[in-house]
Coordinates of C-alpha atoms and ligand atoms in Angstrom, one line a residue:
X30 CA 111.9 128.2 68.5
X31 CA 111.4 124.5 67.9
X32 CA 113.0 122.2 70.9
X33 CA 114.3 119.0 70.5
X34 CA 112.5 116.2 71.8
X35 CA 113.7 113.0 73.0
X36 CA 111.5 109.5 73.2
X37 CA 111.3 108.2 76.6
X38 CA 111.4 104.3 76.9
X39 CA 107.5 104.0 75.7
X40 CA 107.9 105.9 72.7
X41 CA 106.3 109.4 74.4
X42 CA 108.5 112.4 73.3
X43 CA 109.7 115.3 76.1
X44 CA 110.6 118.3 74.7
X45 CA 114.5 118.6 76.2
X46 CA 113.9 122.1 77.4
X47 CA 111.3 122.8 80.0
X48 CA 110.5 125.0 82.0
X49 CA 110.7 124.8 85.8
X50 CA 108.3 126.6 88.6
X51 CA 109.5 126.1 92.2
X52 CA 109.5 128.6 94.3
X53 CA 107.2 130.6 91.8
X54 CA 104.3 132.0 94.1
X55 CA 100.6 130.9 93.0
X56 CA 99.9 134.0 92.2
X57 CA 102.9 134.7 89.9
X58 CA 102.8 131.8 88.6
X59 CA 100.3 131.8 86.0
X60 CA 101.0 135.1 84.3
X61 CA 105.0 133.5 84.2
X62 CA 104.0 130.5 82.5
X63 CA 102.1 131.9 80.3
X64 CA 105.0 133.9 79.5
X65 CA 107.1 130.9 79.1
X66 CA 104.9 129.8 76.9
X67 CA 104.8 132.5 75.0
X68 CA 108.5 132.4 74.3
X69 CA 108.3 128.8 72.6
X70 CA 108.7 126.4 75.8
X71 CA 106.3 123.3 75.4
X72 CA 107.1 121.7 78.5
X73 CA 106.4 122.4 81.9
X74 CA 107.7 121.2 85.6
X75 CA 105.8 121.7 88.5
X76 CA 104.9 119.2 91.7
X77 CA 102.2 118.8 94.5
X78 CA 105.0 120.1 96.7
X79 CA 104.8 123.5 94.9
X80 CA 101.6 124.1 95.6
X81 CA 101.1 126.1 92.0
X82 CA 99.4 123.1 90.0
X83 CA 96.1 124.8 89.4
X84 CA 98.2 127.8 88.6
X85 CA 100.2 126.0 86.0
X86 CA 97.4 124.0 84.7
X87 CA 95.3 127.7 84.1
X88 CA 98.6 129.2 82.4
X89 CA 98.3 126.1 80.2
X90 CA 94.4 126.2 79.4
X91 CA 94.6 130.0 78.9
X92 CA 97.4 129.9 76.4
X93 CA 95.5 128.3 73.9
X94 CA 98.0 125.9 72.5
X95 CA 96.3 122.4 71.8
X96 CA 97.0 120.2 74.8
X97 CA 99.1 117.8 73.1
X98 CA 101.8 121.0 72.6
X99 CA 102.5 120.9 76.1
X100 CA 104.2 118.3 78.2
X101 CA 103.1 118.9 82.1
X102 CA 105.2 117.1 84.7
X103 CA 103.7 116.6 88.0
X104 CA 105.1 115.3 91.2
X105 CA 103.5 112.7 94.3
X106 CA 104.8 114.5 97.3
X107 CA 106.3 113.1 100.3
X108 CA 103.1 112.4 102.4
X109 CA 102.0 110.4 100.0
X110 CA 103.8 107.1 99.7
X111 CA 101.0 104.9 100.7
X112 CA 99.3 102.8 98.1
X113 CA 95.4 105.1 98.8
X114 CA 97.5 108.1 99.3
X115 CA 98.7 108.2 96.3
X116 CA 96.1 107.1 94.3
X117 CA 94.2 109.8 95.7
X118 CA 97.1 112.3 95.8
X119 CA 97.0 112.0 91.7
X120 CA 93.7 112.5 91.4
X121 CA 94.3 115.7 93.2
X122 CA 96.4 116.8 90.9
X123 CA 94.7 116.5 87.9
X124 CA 92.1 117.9 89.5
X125 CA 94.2 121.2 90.5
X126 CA 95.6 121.0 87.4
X127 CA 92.1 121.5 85.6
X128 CA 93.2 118.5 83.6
X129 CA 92.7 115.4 82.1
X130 CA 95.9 113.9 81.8
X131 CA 99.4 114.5 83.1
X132 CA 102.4 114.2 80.5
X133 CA 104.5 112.6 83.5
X134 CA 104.1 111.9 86.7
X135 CA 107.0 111.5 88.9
X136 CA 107.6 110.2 92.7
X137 CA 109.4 113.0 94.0
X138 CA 111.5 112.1 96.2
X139 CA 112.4 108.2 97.5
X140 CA 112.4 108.6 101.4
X141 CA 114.3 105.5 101.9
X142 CA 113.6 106.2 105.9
X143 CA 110.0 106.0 105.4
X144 CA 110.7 102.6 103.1
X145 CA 107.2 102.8 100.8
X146 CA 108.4 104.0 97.4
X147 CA 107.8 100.4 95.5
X148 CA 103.9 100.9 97.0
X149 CA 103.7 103.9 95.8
X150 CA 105.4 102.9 92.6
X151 CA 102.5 100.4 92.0
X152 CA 100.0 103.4 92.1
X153 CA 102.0 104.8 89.9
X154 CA 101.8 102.1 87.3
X155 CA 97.9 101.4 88.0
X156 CA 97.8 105.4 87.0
X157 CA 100.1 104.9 83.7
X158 CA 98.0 102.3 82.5
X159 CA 94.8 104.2 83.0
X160 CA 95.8 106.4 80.3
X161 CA 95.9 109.3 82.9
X162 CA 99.7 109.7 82.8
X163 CA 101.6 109.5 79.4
X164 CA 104.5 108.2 81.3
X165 CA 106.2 107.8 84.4
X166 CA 109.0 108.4 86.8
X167 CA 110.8 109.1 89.6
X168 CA 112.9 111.7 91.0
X169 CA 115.7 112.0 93.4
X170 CA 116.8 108.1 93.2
X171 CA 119.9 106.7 93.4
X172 CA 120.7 103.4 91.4
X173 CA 120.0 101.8 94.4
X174 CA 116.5 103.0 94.9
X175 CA 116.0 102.3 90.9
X176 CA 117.2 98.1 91.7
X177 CA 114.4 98.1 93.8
X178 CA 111.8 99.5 91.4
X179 CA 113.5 97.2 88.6
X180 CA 113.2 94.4 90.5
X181 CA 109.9 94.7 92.3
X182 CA 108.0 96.4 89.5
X183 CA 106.3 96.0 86.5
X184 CA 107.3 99.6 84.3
X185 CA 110.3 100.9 83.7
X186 CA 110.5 104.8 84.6
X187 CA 111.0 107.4 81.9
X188 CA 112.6 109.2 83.5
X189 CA 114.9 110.0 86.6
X190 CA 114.5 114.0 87.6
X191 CA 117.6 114.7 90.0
X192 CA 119.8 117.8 90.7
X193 CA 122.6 118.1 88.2
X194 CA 124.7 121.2 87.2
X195 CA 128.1 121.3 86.1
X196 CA 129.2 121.3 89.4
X197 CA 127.3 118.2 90.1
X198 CA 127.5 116.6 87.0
X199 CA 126.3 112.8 88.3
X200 CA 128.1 110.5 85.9
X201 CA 127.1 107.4 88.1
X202 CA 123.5 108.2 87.8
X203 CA 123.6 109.4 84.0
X204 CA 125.3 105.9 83.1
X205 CA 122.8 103.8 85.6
X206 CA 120.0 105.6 84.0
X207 CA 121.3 105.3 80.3
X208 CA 121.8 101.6 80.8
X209 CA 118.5 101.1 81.1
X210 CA 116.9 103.2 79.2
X211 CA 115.9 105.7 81.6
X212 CA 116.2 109.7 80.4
X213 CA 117.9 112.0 82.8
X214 CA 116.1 115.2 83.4
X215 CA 118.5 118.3 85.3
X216 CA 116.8 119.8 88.0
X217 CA 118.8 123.1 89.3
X218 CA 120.2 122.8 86.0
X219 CA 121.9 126.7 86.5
X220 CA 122.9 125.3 90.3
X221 CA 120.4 128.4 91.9
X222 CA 122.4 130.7 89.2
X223 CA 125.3 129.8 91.6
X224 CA 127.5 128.4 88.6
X225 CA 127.1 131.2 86.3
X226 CA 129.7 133.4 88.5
X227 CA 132.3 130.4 88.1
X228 CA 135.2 131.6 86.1
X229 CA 135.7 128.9 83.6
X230 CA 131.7 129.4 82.4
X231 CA 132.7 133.2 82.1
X232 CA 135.0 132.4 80.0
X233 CA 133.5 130.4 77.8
X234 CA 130.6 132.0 77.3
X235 CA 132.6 135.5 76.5
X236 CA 134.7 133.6 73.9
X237 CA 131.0 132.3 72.2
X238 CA 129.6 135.6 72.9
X239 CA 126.5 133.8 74.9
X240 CA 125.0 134.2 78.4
X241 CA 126.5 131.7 81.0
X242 CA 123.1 130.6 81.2
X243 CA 123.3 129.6 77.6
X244 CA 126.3 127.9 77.8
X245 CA 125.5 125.8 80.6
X246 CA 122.5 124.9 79.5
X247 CA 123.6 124.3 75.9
X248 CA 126.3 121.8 78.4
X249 CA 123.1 119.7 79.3
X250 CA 121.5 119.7 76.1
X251 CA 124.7 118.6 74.4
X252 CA 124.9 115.9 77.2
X253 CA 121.4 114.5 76.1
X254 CA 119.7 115.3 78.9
X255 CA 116.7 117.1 79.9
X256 CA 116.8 120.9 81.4
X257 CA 114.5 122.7 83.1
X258 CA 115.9 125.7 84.2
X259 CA 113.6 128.3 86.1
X260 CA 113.0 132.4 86.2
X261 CA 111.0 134.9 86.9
X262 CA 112.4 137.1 84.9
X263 CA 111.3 137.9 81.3
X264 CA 114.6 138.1 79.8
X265 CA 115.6 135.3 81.4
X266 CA 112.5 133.5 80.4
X267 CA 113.9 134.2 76.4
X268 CA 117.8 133.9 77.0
X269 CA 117.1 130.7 78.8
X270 CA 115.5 129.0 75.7
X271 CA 118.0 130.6 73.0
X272 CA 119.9 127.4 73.5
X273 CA 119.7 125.6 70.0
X274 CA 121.7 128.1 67.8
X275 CA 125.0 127.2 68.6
X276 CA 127.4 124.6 69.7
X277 CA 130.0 123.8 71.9
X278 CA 132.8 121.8 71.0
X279 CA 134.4 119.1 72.5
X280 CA 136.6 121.2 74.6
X281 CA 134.2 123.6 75.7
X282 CA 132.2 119.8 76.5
X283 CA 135.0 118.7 78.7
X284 CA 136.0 121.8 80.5
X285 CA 132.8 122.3 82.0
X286 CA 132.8 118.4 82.9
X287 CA 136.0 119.1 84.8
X288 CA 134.1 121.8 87.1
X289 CA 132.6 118.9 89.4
X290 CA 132.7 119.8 92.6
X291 CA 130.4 116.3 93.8
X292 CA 128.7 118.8 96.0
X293 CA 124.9 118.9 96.2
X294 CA 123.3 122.2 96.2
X295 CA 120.0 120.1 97.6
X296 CA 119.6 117.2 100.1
X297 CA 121.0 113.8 100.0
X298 CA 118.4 111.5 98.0
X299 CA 119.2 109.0 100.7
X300 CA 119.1 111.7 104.1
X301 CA 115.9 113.8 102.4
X302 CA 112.7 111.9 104.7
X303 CA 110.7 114.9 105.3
X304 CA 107.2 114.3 104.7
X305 CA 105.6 117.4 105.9
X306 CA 106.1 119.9 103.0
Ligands
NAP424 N1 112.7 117.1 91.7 C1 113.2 117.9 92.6 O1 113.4 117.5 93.8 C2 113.5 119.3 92.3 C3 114.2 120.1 93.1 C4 114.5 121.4 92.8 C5 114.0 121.9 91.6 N2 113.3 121.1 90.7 C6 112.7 121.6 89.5 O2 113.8 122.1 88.7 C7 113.5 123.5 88.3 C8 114.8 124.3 88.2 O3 115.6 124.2 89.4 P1 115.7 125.5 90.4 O4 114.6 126.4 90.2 O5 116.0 124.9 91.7 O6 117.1 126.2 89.9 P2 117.7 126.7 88.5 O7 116.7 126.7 87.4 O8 119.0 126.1 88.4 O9 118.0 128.3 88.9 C9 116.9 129.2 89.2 C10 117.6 130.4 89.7 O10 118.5 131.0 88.7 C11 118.1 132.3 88.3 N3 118.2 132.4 86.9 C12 117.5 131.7 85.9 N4 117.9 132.1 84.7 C13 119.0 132.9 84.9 C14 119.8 133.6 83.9 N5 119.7 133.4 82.6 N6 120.8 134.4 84.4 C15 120.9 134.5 85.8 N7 120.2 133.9 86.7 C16 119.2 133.1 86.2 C17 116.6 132.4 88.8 O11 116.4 133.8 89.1 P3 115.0 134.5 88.8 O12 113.8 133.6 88.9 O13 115.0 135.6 89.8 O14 115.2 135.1 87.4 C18 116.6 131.5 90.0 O15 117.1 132.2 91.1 C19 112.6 123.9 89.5 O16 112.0 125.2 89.3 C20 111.7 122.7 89.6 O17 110.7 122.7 88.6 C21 113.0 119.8 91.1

């Protein structure tokens, strides 16, 4: 299997499928990366907040592909904001990791309560330039978050990680981010696996003879965004990246499109302030 890539705004490529690990236990979580691995992903998703980094970064050093193969995406968790904090929060990381470099590096989450994400957006670019993350990001932020970051910092993110599923399809985001030249990366791409029981998917992926899996994420491929679907499941792991052997057309396109619900599965970017996980 060969995945797509696209080139984020400094020229890096992301591999559009990737491979997601919340919720996967440390101790699962090598032996399901590796796994992932093993079945042609080249891009990986994990965060501080999952607490499997050194897990991910073993599963990556034991596979024995060359590092430049596979793009690792951290994130700064919540605690972390502060200017030190996440200086030295990053450093953690690549030290759990077992790394020298991150692909991405992403602020997870904007905790417009707590009001330091532009701080801890200047770590971030001190970090970037220091060769120790290929690029950068953010995650959870609504165009309003991203004037600030536009307006008060120096980089541009790569990319904008936020929850996205075909019933939460986030056009306003999508065309903010595409106007500036940030990628959109689906998290909860398969909504939980709660959209794979809606009718309409069903039905299309019956009349294409594919998984509703498939056909969703084929939707977010086709879109030209970024998916990073998880399981622990080995034939998930597989069916889950069988995604570039077909096509949907423009009505399958637009049907799913019409399934937005505008309901979040997750929290509110601008409600979400916990910093204690
Ligand atoms: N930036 C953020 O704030 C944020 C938030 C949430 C998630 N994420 C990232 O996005 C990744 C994906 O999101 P997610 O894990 O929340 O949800 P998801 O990938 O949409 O769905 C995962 C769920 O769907 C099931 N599943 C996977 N493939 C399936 C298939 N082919 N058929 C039926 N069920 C299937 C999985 O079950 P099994 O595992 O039991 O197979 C699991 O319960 C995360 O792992 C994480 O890396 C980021």
């Amino acid at each position: 299997m060969t995945t797509p890539t696209i080139p984020l705004n400094n020229g890096v490529l992301i591999p559009q499928l990737g491979f997601g690990t919340y919720k996967l236990p440390p101790v699962q979580t090598r032996e399901v990366v590796l796994r992932a691995l093993d079945a042609g992903y080249r891009h990986v998703d994990t965060a501080q907040m999952y607490r499997n980094e050194a897990a991910v970064g073993r599963a990556v050093l034991d596979s024995g592909l060359p590092r430049d193969e596979v793009f690792v995406t951290s994130k700064l968790n919540n605690a972390f904001h502060a200017y030190d904090e996440a200086h030295a929060a990053f450093d953690r990381t690549l030290d759990d990791l077992g790394l020298e470099h991150v692909d991405l590096f992403l602020i997870h989450w904007p905790l417009p309560a707590f009001g330091r994400f532009v701080e801890a957006w200047r770590a971030l670019e001190e970090i970037y330039a220091s060769g120790r993350a290929r690029a950068i990001g953010v995650s959870n932020f609504q165009p309003h978050h991203l004037d600030r970051i536009l307006a008060e910092g120096t980089v541009v993110p790569a990319v904008n990680q936020v929850e996205m599923h075909p019933w939460f399809v986030q056009q306003e985001v999508r065309a903010y981010d595409a106007a500036h030249g940030i990628v959109t990366e689906a998290w909860s791409p398969l909504g939980r696996g709660r959209v794979l029981e809606d009718e309409e998917v069903l039905r299309i992926a019956a009349d294409l003879g594919r998984s509703p899996a498939q056909v969703v994420l084929r939707w977010h491929v086709q879109r030209g965004d970024v998916v990073i679907p998880k399981s622990a499941t080995p034939a998930r792991i597989a069916e889950n990246a069988a995604i570039f052997d077909f096509v949907l057309d423009d009505t399958a396109m637009a049907a799913i499109t019409a399934l937005d619900r505008d309901t979040r599965i997750g929290s509110h970017p601008d409600h979400e302030n916990r910093t204690d996980r």
